[in-house]
Short mmCIF file of C-alpha atoms and ligand atoms in Angstrom, two decimals:
data_model
loop_
_atom_site.label_atom_id
_atom_site.label_comp_id
_atom_site.label_asym_id
_atom_site.label_seq_id
_atom_site.Cartn_x
_atom_site.Cartn_y
_atom_site.Cartn_z
CA UNK A 242 -31.33 -35.36 10.93
CA UNK A 243 -29.07 -33.19 8.81
CA UNK A 244 -25.34 -33.12 8.20
CA UNK A 245 -24.12 -29.65 9.13
CA UNK A 246 -20.66 -28.08 8.84
CA UNK A 247 -19.80 -25.22 11.20
CA UNK A 248 -16.74 -23.02 10.67
CA UNK A 249 -15.45 -20.75 13.45
CA UNK A 250 -12.94 -17.97 12.68
CA UNK A 251 -10.02 -16.73 14.75
CA UNK A 252 -11.88 -14.27 16.96
CA UNK A 253 -14.61 -16.84 17.59
CA UNK A 254 -11.84 -19.18 18.84
CA UNK A 255 -9.82 -16.36 20.43
CA UNK A 256 -9.72 -17.50 24.09
CA UNK A 257 -10.45 -20.68 26.04
CA UNK A 258 -13.67 -18.97 27.15
CA UNK A 259 -14.68 -18.44 23.51
CA UNK A 260 -13.76 -22.04 22.69
CA UNK A 261 -16.03 -23.23 25.50
CA UNK A 262 -18.85 -21.16 24.04
CA UNK A 263 -18.20 -22.68 20.59
CA UNK A 264 -18.34 -26.17 22.15
CA UNK A 265 -21.64 -25.33 23.86
CA UNK A 266 -23.09 -24.07 20.58
CA UNK A 267 -21.95 -27.12 18.63
CA UNK A 268 -23.24 -29.46 21.36
CA UNK A 269 -26.61 -27.70 21.12
CA UNK A 270 -26.78 -28.45 17.38
CA UNK A 271 -25.71 -32.07 17.92
CA UNK A 272 -28.33 -32.52 20.65
CA UNK A 273 -30.93 -31.16 18.25
CA UNK A 274 -30.21 -34.31 16.23
CA UNK A 275 -27.70 -33.13 13.65
CA UNK A 276 -24.46 -34.76 12.53
CA UNK A 277 -21.79 -32.15 13.14
CA UNK A 278 -18.45 -31.44 11.46
CA UNK A 279 -16.66 -28.40 12.88
CA UNK A 280 -13.81 -26.53 11.19
CA UNK A 281 -12.04 -23.99 13.42
CA UNK A 282 -9.32 -21.47 12.55
CA UNK A 283 -6.27 -20.79 14.66
CA UNK A 284 -6.91 -18.58 17.71
CA UNK A 285 -6.93 -14.91 16.62
CA UNK A 286 -3.46 -13.48 16.08
CA UNK A 287 -1.83 -16.90 16.18
CA UNK A 288 -1.13 -17.29 12.45
CA UNK A 289 0.39 -13.80 12.41
CA UNK A 290 2.49 -14.64 15.46
CA UNK A 291 3.78 -17.84 13.87
CA UNK A 292 4.57 -16.23 10.53
CA UNK A 293 6.12 -13.25 12.36
CA UNK A 294 8.66 -15.54 14.03
CA UNK A 295 9.39 -17.17 10.69
CA UNK A 296 9.97 -13.76 9.12
CA UNK A 297 12.39 -12.76 11.87
CA UNK A 298 14.55 -15.74 11.05
CA UNK A 299 14.13 -15.68 7.28
CA UNK A 300 13.00 -12.29 5.93
CA UNK A 301 13.07 -13.45 2.28
CA UNK A 302 11.44 -16.84 2.31
CA UNK A 303 10.48 -17.05 -1.35
CA UNK A 304 12.17 -20.38 -2.22
CA UNK A 305 10.05 -23.53 -2.38
CA UNK A 306 12.09 -25.00 0.48
CA UNK A 307 11.36 -22.00 2.69
CA UNK A 308 7.69 -21.90 1.74
CA UNK A 309 7.36 -25.55 2.72
CA UNK A 310 8.57 -24.64 6.21
CA UNK A 311 6.26 -21.61 6.40
CA UNK A 312 3.30 -23.91 5.80
CA UNK A 313 4.51 -26.43 8.36
CA UNK A 314 4.77 -23.59 10.88
CA UNK A 315 1.49 -21.82 10.06
CA UNK A 316 -0.51 -25.06 10.11
CA UNK A 317 0.25 -25.60 13.80
CA UNK A 318 -2.16 -22.82 14.82
CA UNK A 319 -5.16 -24.80 13.62
CA UNK A 320 -3.82 -28.00 15.16
CA UNK A 321 -3.94 -26.45 18.61
CA UNK A 322 -7.48 -25.15 17.95
CA UNK A 323 -8.94 -28.52 16.94
CA UNK A 324 -7.45 -30.26 19.96
CA UNK A 325 -8.75 -27.61 22.36
CA UNK A 326 -12.20 -27.64 20.77
CA UNK A 327 -12.45 -31.44 20.86
CA UNK A 328 -11.50 -31.36 24.55
CA UNK A 329 -14.07 -28.65 25.25
CA UNK A 330 -16.73 -30.73 23.45
CA UNK A 331 -15.80 -33.77 25.52
CA UNK A 332 -16.18 -31.64 28.64
CA UNK A 333 -19.69 -30.79 27.41
CA UNK A 334 -20.42 -34.51 27.47
CA UNK A 335 -20.08 -35.03 23.72
CA UNK A 336 -18.06 -37.66 21.95
CA UNK A 337 -15.61 -35.71 19.83
CA UNK A 338 -12.48 -36.36 17.83
CA UNK A 339 -10.08 -33.95 16.10
CA UNK A 340 -8.09 -34.40 12.90
CA UNK A 341 -5.37 -32.43 11.18
CA UNK A 342 -5.74 -32.04 7.41
CA UNK A 343 -3.35 -34.90 6.66
CA UNK A 344 -5.29 -37.29 8.86
CA UNK A 345 -8.55 -36.92 6.94
CA UNK A 346 -6.83 -36.61 4.43
CA UNK A 347 -7.52 -33.32 2.65
CA UNK A 348 -5.38 -33.62 -0.48
CA UNK A 349 -3.98 -30.47 -2.11
CA UNK A 350 -1.52 -29.56 -4.83
CA UNK A 351 1.99 -28.45 -3.84
CA UNK A 352 1.62 -24.66 -4.17
CA UNK A 353 2.84 -23.88 -0.67
CA UNK A 354 1.12 -20.92 1.04
CA UNK A 355 -1.70 -20.98 -1.54
CA UNK A 356 -2.43 -24.66 -2.15
CA UNK A 357 -5.62 -25.83 -3.85
CA UNK A 358 -7.70 -28.69 -2.51
CA UNK A 359 -7.79 -31.56 -5.02
CA UNK A 360 -9.84 -34.13 -3.09
CA UNK A 361 -11.18 -35.00 0.34
CA UNK A 362 -11.54 -38.55 1.55
CA UNK A 363 -14.55 -38.54 3.88
CA UNK A 364 -14.54 -42.20 4.93
CA UNK A 365 -12.97 -41.70 8.33
CA UNK A 366 -15.17 -38.72 9.12
CA UNK A 367 -18.34 -40.56 8.08
CA UNK A 368 -17.42 -43.53 10.26
CA UNK A 369 -17.06 -41.21 13.26
CA UNK A 370 -20.32 -39.43 12.54
CA UNK A 371 -22.08 -42.78 12.21
CA UNK A 372 -21.17 -43.66 15.81
CA UNK A 373 -22.35 -40.29 17.08
CA UNK A 374 -19.09 -38.36 17.28
CA UNK A 375 -18.65 -34.68 16.55
CA UNK A 376 -15.71 -34.41 14.14
CA UNK A 377 -13.40 -31.41 14.42
CA UNK A 378 -11.13 -30.81 11.41
CA UNK A 379 -8.38 -28.21 11.03
CA UNK A 380 -9.14 -25.34 8.68
CA UNK A 381 -6.54 -23.81 6.36
CA UNK A 382 -4.42 -26.91 5.73
CA UNK A 383 -3.97 -30.07 3.71
CA UNK A 384 -1.34 -32.45 2.47
CA UNK A 385 0.32 -32.58 -0.96
CA UNK A 386 1.10 -35.72 -3.01
CA UNK A 387 4.60 -35.91 -1.47
CA UNK A 388 3.21 -35.84 2.06
CA UNK A 389 4.15 -32.22 2.82
CA UNK A 390 1.78 -30.11 4.89
CA UNK A 391 0.33 -27.24 2.84
CA UNK A 392 -1.82 -24.21 3.64
CA UNK A 393 -4.57 -22.69 1.53
CA UNK A 394 -3.74 -18.98 1.78
CA UNK A 395 -4.76 -16.48 4.47
CA UNK A 396 -8.38 -16.82 5.48
CA UNK A 397 -8.33 -20.36 4.07
CA UNK A 398 -10.40 -22.01 6.80
CA UNK A 399 -13.54 -20.77 5.03
CA UNK A 400 -12.45 -22.78 2.01
CA UNK A 401 -11.70 -25.88 4.10
CA UNK A 402 -15.19 -25.75 5.59
CA UNK A 403 -17.00 -25.28 2.29
CA UNK A 404 -14.87 -27.93 0.57
CA UNK A 405 -15.64 -30.42 3.35
CA UNK A 406 -19.33 -29.53 3.10
CA UNK A 407 -19.19 -30.05 -0.67
CA UNK A 408 -17.32 -33.36 -0.44
CA UNK A 409 -19.73 -34.68 2.18
CA UNK A 410 -22.83 -33.23 0.51
CA UNK A 411 -23.67 -31.49 3.77
CA UNK A 412 -27.10 -29.94 4.14
CA UNK A 413 -25.64 -26.57 5.10
CA UNK A 414 -22.33 -24.89 5.82
CA UNK A 415 -22.49 -22.19 8.48
CA UNK A 416 -19.60 -19.71 8.67
CA UNK A 417 -19.53 -18.27 12.20
CA UNK A 418 -17.56 -15.06 12.53
CA UNK A 419 -17.26 -11.82 14.53
CA UNK A 420 -19.94 -9.93 12.55
CA UNK A 421 -23.54 -11.08 12.18
CA UNK A 422 -23.50 -11.50 8.40
CA UNK A 423 -22.39 -9.97 5.13
CA UNK A 424 -22.76 -6.19 5.11
CA UNK A 425 -23.06 -3.62 2.32
CA UNK A 426 -19.42 -2.88 3.12
CA UNK A 427 -17.01 -3.59 5.97
CA UNK A 428 -18.88 -2.30 9.05
CA UNK A 429 -15.53 -1.45 10.64
CA UNK A 430 -14.99 1.23 7.98
CA UNK A 431 -18.59 2.42 7.54
CA UNK A 432 -20.64 2.14 10.74
CA UNK A 433 -23.84 2.80 8.71
CA UNK A 434 -23.27 -0.38 6.67
CA UNK A 435 -26.33 -2.65 6.64
CA UNK A 436 -26.49 -6.38 6.96
CA UNK A 437 -27.86 -8.16 3.88
CA UNK A 438 -30.30 -10.99 4.66
CA UNK A 439 -29.42 -12.56 1.34
CA UNK A 440 -26.68 -11.94 -1.20
CA UNK A 441 -26.47 -13.63 -4.57
CA UNK A 442 -23.65 -16.05 -5.13
CA UNK A 443 -22.29 -13.93 -8.00
CA UNK A 444 -22.23 -10.78 -5.92
CA UNK A 445 -20.55 -12.60 -3.07
CA UNK A 446 -17.95 -13.93 -5.49
CA UNK A 447 -17.16 -10.42 -6.75
CA UNK A 448 -17.16 -8.94 -3.26
CA UNK A 449 -14.77 -11.62 -2.01
CA UNK A 450 -12.48 -11.32 -5.00
CA UNK A 451 -12.48 -7.52 -4.71
CA UNK A 452 -11.27 -7.74 -1.12
CA UNK A 453 -14.19 -8.30 1.30
CA UNK A 454 -12.40 -10.71 3.54
CA UNK A 455 -15.55 -11.87 5.31
CA UNK A 456 -15.30 -14.97 3.05
CA UNK A 457 -12.17 -16.22 1.31
CA UNK A 458 -12.82 -16.17 -2.44
CA UNK A 459 -12.10 -19.83 -2.97
CA UNK A 460 -14.76 -20.77 -0.44
CA UNK A 461 -17.32 -18.89 -2.54
CA UNK A 462 -16.06 -20.59 -5.70
CA UNK A 463 -16.50 -23.98 -4.07
CA UNK A 464 -19.96 -23.08 -2.84
CA UNK A 465 -20.95 -22.08 -6.38
CA UNK A 466 -19.44 -25.08 -8.09
CA UNK A 467 -21.01 -27.61 -5.74
CA UNK A 468 -24.08 -25.59 -4.77
CA UNK A 469 -23.29 -25.70 -1.07
CA UNK A 470 -25.93 -23.87 0.95
CA UNK A 471 -23.84 -21.25 2.73
CA UNK A 472 -24.67 -18.83 5.53
CA UNK A 473 -22.53 -16.25 7.35
CA UNK A 474 -23.54 -15.58 10.96
CA UNK A 475 -22.26 -14.46 14.34
CA UNK A 476 -20.62 -16.62 16.99
CA UNK A 477 -21.14 -13.78 19.46
CA UNK A 478 -24.87 -14.31 19.99
CA UNK A 479 -25.76 -16.17 23.22
CA UNK A 480 -24.83 -19.79 22.53
CA UNK A 481 -28.16 -21.06 23.85
CA UNK A 482 -30.56 -19.33 21.43
CA UNK A 483 -32.83 -21.91 19.79
CA UNK A 484 -31.29 -23.79 16.86
CA UNK A 485 -34.23 -22.86 14.56
CA UNK A 486 -33.72 -19.15 15.29
CA UNK A 487 -29.95 -19.37 14.81
CA UNK A 488 -30.44 -21.29 11.54
CA UNK A 489 -32.35 -18.31 10.08
CA UNK A 490 -29.96 -15.58 11.25
CA UNK A 491 -27.09 -13.92 9.39
CA UNK A 492 -26.77 -13.77 5.61
CA UNK A 493 -27.70 -16.54 3.21
CA UNK A 494 -25.78 -16.82 -0.06
CA UNK A 495 -28.48 -17.49 -2.67
CA UNK A 496 -28.29 -19.02 -6.10
CA UNK A 497 -31.55 -17.58 -7.43
CA UNK A 498 -31.12 -14.20 -9.03
CA UNK A 499 -34.75 -13.18 -9.27
CA UNK A 500 -35.00 -12.84 -5.50
CA UNK A 501 -32.82 -9.78 -5.89
CA UNK A 502 -34.66 -8.26 -8.88
CA UNK A 503 -36.27 -5.38 -7.05
CA UNK A 504 -33.28 -4.53 -4.98
CA UNK A 505 -30.53 -1.97 -5.18
CA UNK A 506 -28.43 -1.64 -8.32
CA UNK A 507 -25.31 -1.71 -6.19
CA UNK A 508 -25.40 -4.25 -3.36
CA UNK A 509 -22.01 -3.73 -1.81
CA UNK A 510 -18.67 -1.98 -1.78
CA UNK A 511 -15.41 -3.84 -1.43
CA UNK A 512 -11.90 -2.55 -1.00
CA UNK A 513 -8.46 -4.02 -1.09
CA UNK A 514 -5.32 -2.52 0.36
CA UNK A 515 -3.15 -5.48 -0.54
CA UNK A 516 -2.15 -4.38 -4.01
CA UNK A 517 0.73 -2.38 -5.47
CA UNK A 518 1.05 -0.65 -8.83
CA UNK A 519 3.95 -0.97 -11.24
CA UNK A 520 4.49 1.12 -14.37
CA UNK A 521 6.97 0.34 -17.11
CA UNK A 522 7.69 3.62 -18.87
CA UNK A 523 8.67 4.12 -22.49
CA UNK A 524 8.22 0.64 -23.91
CA UNK A 525 8.01 0.27 -27.70
CA UNK A 526 4.34 0.15 -28.75
CA UNK A 527 4.34 -2.97 -30.90
CA UNK A 528 2.60 -6.37 -30.97
CA UNK A 529 3.63 -8.72 -28.20
CA UNK A 530 4.57 -6.06 -25.66
CA UNK A 531 2.02 -7.11 -23.02
CA UNK A 532 3.23 -10.67 -23.34
CA UNK A 533 6.88 -9.66 -23.06
CA UNK A 534 6.19 -7.78 -19.84
CA UNK A 535 3.62 -10.04 -18.22
CA UNK A 536 4.96 -13.38 -19.49
CA UNK A 537 7.99 -13.36 -17.18
CA UNK A 538 5.77 -12.11 -14.32
CA UNK A 539 3.42 -15.06 -14.79
CA UNK A 540 6.37 -17.44 -15.03
CA UNK A 541 7.52 -16.19 -11.65
CA UNK A 542 4.08 -17.30 -10.35
CA UNK A 543 2.99 -13.71 -9.64
CA UNK A 544 -0.71 -12.92 -10.15
CA UNK A 545 -1.52 -9.72 -12.01
CA UNK A 546 -4.79 -7.90 -11.41
CA UNK A 547 -5.68 -4.59 -13.10
CA UNK A 548 -3.78 -3.77 -16.31
CA UNK A 549 -3.69 -0.62 -18.47
CA UNK A 550 -1.68 0.39 -21.48
CA UNK A 551 -1.64 4.06 -22.37
CA UNK A 552 -1.84 5.57 -25.84
CA UNK A 553 1.55 5.82 -27.44
CA UNK A 554 3.61 8.87 -28.32
CA UNK A 555 6.39 8.55 -30.87
CA UNK A 556 6.00 4.78 -30.95
CA UNK A 557 6.46 4.39 -27.18
CA UNK A 558 3.95 3.79 -24.43
CA UNK A 559 3.58 3.24 -20.66
CA UNK A 560 2.27 -0.03 -19.31
CA UNK A 561 0.85 -0.32 -15.77
CA UNK A 562 -0.47 -3.22 -13.75
CA UNK A 563 -1.12 -4.20 -10.15
CA UNK A 564 0.14 -7.19 -8.16
CA UNK A 565 -0.30 -8.35 -4.57
CA UNK A 566 1.78 -6.17 -2.24
CA UNK A 567 3.67 -9.24 -1.05
CA UNK A 568 4.91 -9.73 -4.61
CA UNK A 569 5.76 -6.06 -5.15
CA UNK A 570 9.51 -6.17 -4.51
CA UNK A 571 9.95 -9.38 -6.45
CA UNK A 572 8.08 -7.94 -9.44
CA UNK A 573 10.05 -4.68 -9.32
CA UNK A 574 13.35 -6.60 -9.22
CA UNK A 575 12.28 -8.83 -12.09
CA UNK A 576 11.27 -5.88 -14.27
CA UNK A 577 14.25 -3.69 -13.42
CA UNK A 578 16.84 -6.42 -13.79
CA UNK A 579 15.66 -8.33 -16.80
CA UNK A 580 12.43 -7.30 -18.53
CA UNK A 581 12.95 -3.53 -18.84
CA UNK A 582 16.55 -3.71 -20.15
CA UNK A 583 15.53 -6.32 -22.77
CA UNK A 584 12.66 -4.13 -23.96
CA UNK A 585 14.64 -0.91 -23.87
CA UNK A 586 12.13 0.67 -21.46
CA UNK A 587 13.28 3.97 -20.00
CA UNK A 588 12.16 3.40 -16.41
CA UNK A 589 10.21 1.15 -14.01
CA UNK A 590 8.18 2.97 -11.39
CA UNK A 591 6.39 1.43 -8.46
CA UNK A 592 3.75 2.57 -6.00
CA UNK A 593 2.92 0.22 -3.13
CA UNK A 594 0.55 2.75 -1.53
CA UNK A 595 -2.51 2.29 -3.68
CA UNK A 596 -5.83 0.57 -3.04
CA UNK A 597 -8.67 -0.76 -5.11
CA UNK A 598 -12.27 0.18 -4.37
CA UNK A 599 -15.10 -1.70 -6.12
CA UNK A 600 -18.86 -1.36 -6.38
CA UNK A 601 -20.67 -4.67 -6.89
CA UNK A 602 -24.26 -5.48 -7.86
CA UNK A 603 -26.11 -7.72 -10.27
CA UNK A 604 -28.40 -4.75 -10.96
CA UNK A 605 -25.48 -3.20 -12.88
CA UNK A 606 -26.27 -5.59 -15.72
CA UNK A 607 -29.52 -3.85 -16.45
CA UNK A 608 -28.75 -0.25 -15.42
CA UNK A 609 -26.63 2.27 -17.25
CA UNK A 610 -24.77 5.18 -15.68
CA UNK A 611 -23.70 3.32 -12.56
CA UNK A 612 -19.98 3.59 -13.25
CA UNK A 613 -20.28 7.27 -14.14
CA UNK A 614 -22.08 7.91 -10.84
CA UNK A 615 -19.12 6.27 -9.14
CA UNK A 616 -16.62 8.46 -11.02
CA UNK A 617 -18.64 11.62 -10.27
CA UNK A 618 -18.79 10.80 -6.57
CA UNK A 619 -15.04 10.32 -6.39
CA UNK A 620 -14.34 13.50 -8.35
CA UNK A 621 -16.59 15.50 -6.01
CA UNK A 622 -14.31 14.42 -3.20
CA UNK A 623 -11.21 15.31 -5.21
CA UNK A 624 -10.08 11.67 -5.49
CA UNK A 625 -7.96 10.93 -8.55
CA UNK A 626 -8.64 7.63 -10.34
CA UNK A 627 -5.45 5.93 -11.49
CA UNK A 628 -6.87 2.80 -13.12
CA UNK A 629 -10.33 1.42 -13.88
CA UNK A 630 -11.47 -2.13 -14.44
CA UNK A 631 -14.98 -3.42 -15.01
CA UNK A 632 -16.92 -6.64 -15.31
CA UNK A 633 -20.60 -7.24 -15.90
CA UNK A 634 -21.51 -6.72 -12.25
CA UNK A 635 -18.68 -4.60 -10.82
CA UNK A 636 -16.59 -1.50 -11.41
CA UNK A 637 -13.24 -1.11 -9.67
CA UNK A 638 -10.95 1.87 -9.41
CA UNK A 639 -7.36 2.08 -8.23
CA UNK A 640 -6.75 5.17 -6.10
CA UNK A 641 -4.22 6.50 -3.61
CA UNK A 642 -4.44 4.46 -0.41
CA UNK A 643 -4.86 7.56 1.75
CA UNK A 644 -8.30 8.20 0.20
CA UNK A 645 -9.63 4.70 0.72
CA UNK A 646 -11.95 5.28 3.67
CA UNK A 647 -13.19 8.56 2.23
CA UNK A 648 -13.98 6.85 -1.08
CA UNK A 649 -15.77 3.90 0.51
CA UNK A 650 -17.90 6.16 2.72
CA UNK A 651 -18.78 8.52 -0.12
CA UNK A 652 -19.77 5.67 -2.44
CA UNK A 653 -21.76 3.93 0.28
CA UNK A 654 -23.82 7.08 0.65
CA UNK A 655 -24.03 7.89 -3.07
CA UNK A 656 -25.58 4.49 -3.80
CA UNK A 657 -28.02 4.75 -0.87
CA UNK A 658 -26.58 1.71 0.82
CA UNK A 659 -27.21 3.19 4.23
CA UNK A 660 -30.94 3.39 3.49
CA UNK A 661 -33.18 0.62 4.85
CA UNK A 662 -34.64 -1.70 2.18
CA UNK A 663 -37.70 -3.95 2.35
CA UNK A 664 -36.09 -7.36 2.35
P1 ADP B 971 -12.87 -14.84 10.74
O1 ADP B 971 -11.68 -14.81 11.64
O2 ADP B 971 -14.13 -15.23 11.44
O3 ADP B 971 -12.63 -15.63 9.49
P2 ADP B 971 -12.44 -12.41 9.23
O4 ADP B 971 -11.71 -11.32 9.96
O5 ADP B 971 -11.67 -13.22 8.25
O6 ADP B 971 -13.13 -13.34 10.33
O7 ADP B 971 -13.73 -11.84 8.49
C1 ADP B 971 -14.69 -11.10 9.22
C2 ADP B 971 -14.41 -9.62 9.04
O8 ADP B 971 -14.64 -9.29 7.68
C3 ADP B 971 -15.33 -8.71 9.79
O9 ADP B 971 -14.88 -8.49 11.10
C4 ADP B 971 -15.32 -7.44 8.95
O10 ADP B 971 -14.47 -6.45 9.48
C5 ADP B 971 -14.74 -7.88 7.62
N1 ADP B 971 -15.56 -7.52 6.47
C6 ADP B 971 -15.10 -7.00 5.30
N2 ADP B 971 -16.07 -6.75 4.45
C7 ADP B 971 -17.21 -7.16 5.04
C8 ADP B 971 -18.58 -7.17 4.65
N3 ADP B 971 -18.97 -6.72 3.45
N4 ADP B 971 -19.49 -7.66 5.53
C9 ADP B 971 -19.11 -8.13 6.72
N5 ADP B 971 -17.83 -8.13 7.17
C10 ADP B 971 -16.89 -7.65 6.34
N1 LIG B 972 -5.55 -19.05 10.47
C1 LIG B 972 -5.51 -18.75 9.06
C2 LIG B 972 -5.29 -17.26 8.86
O1 LIG B 972 -5.16 -16.52 9.81
C3 LIG B 972 -6.71 -19.24 8.34
C4 LIG B 972 -8.04 -18.60 8.70
O2 LIG B 972 -8.14 -17.92 9.74
O3 LIG B 972 -9.00 -18.79 7.96
O4 LIG B 972 -5.20 -16.81 7.74
MG1 MG B 973 -11.68 -15.19 7.70
#
């Protein structure tokens, strides 16, 4: 008997029919003798619907008070899902109970809309499992030290599931979604994308942080930190396929690098349309300038991603960086109203229509010329690179958003990712 955590995403929970199928699948695993904890997301579109209503009433909800309410609103989507799934499980003849994050409790810090899990008390859940119940726990939410409901950021149910699996030392965490695993790139953009049977934890971490939303980045971080065996698989296969067959399907996130030794240099391509670029023009080129620009940005709790400073002319330089598109206006206002005038910068320019495309692969550690192949491919398609950032196993470029699909397709082909491999 193993302790297994299943996570089902929005599309997997999209209709009552889908929820019934999830219940049948979970019941199958429980009947095979496993202890089951299930973490569903809100039904597809529901979180957007809830936040859409909030936006109608309060377009600029950046205060802590407003963000508290946003979380209280958004968290209701998952509360409906857990109740419906527990009912569906009961209809399948299972004993099942649902809990909201605060009932477990799943403790988080107080960063509304992007809270971090600090601890999970598993006593109540263990007691239920011990008497044969399936436990259904809301994804995406927790409770802060003051008792306020918090959410973990969009796509956060992945993180809830992996964190619960880590806290309970589960034997495996299965992330059920609307694709049958992790692909070389988003199969919705490149139909030739191939499913990977395994992907190394480090590659998955880079792919998630570079924008592959198949797994929320924090879920991958948790899996790495606590060594949670993690698999991504489809909830759209027939629910009654044998458990052993299902348990081997999809993509396994591995922790052993040597399994990948003989494989492609580049394993995947990620892209991110959620960023915006800001350039401060004509700042004095002297020590402390990066701090004077980015210090106030950090103080405003705005995350900065790619940064470049150009060579200076006549003692002045241009300084560019990217932020999340949601923070674009706030960053522009901050720079225009206070930072730029203090520094004597001549202008602040913004471009919200950029995207970041990244190639990822642990093979990049041991191969040279990978980045230059990327740059050549983009230049052959006439795509201008605005910024570059690299790490040991990835190279990212910032380009005009309108070239995103073209760039991803061209790179996918250039690195032979559409070719079958012997896995
Ligand atoms: P869920 O609601 O189940 O959490 P998401 O929409 O968050 O599902 O994530 C699944 C989606 O991730 C897929 O439908 C796919 O379009 C997208 N995706 C992006 N990059 C990849 C990738 N490399 N492999 C697989 N899917 C990807
Ligand atoms: N329902 C939340 C969202 O849409 C969390 C999730 O689906 O993982 O972002
Ligand atoms: Mg998701």
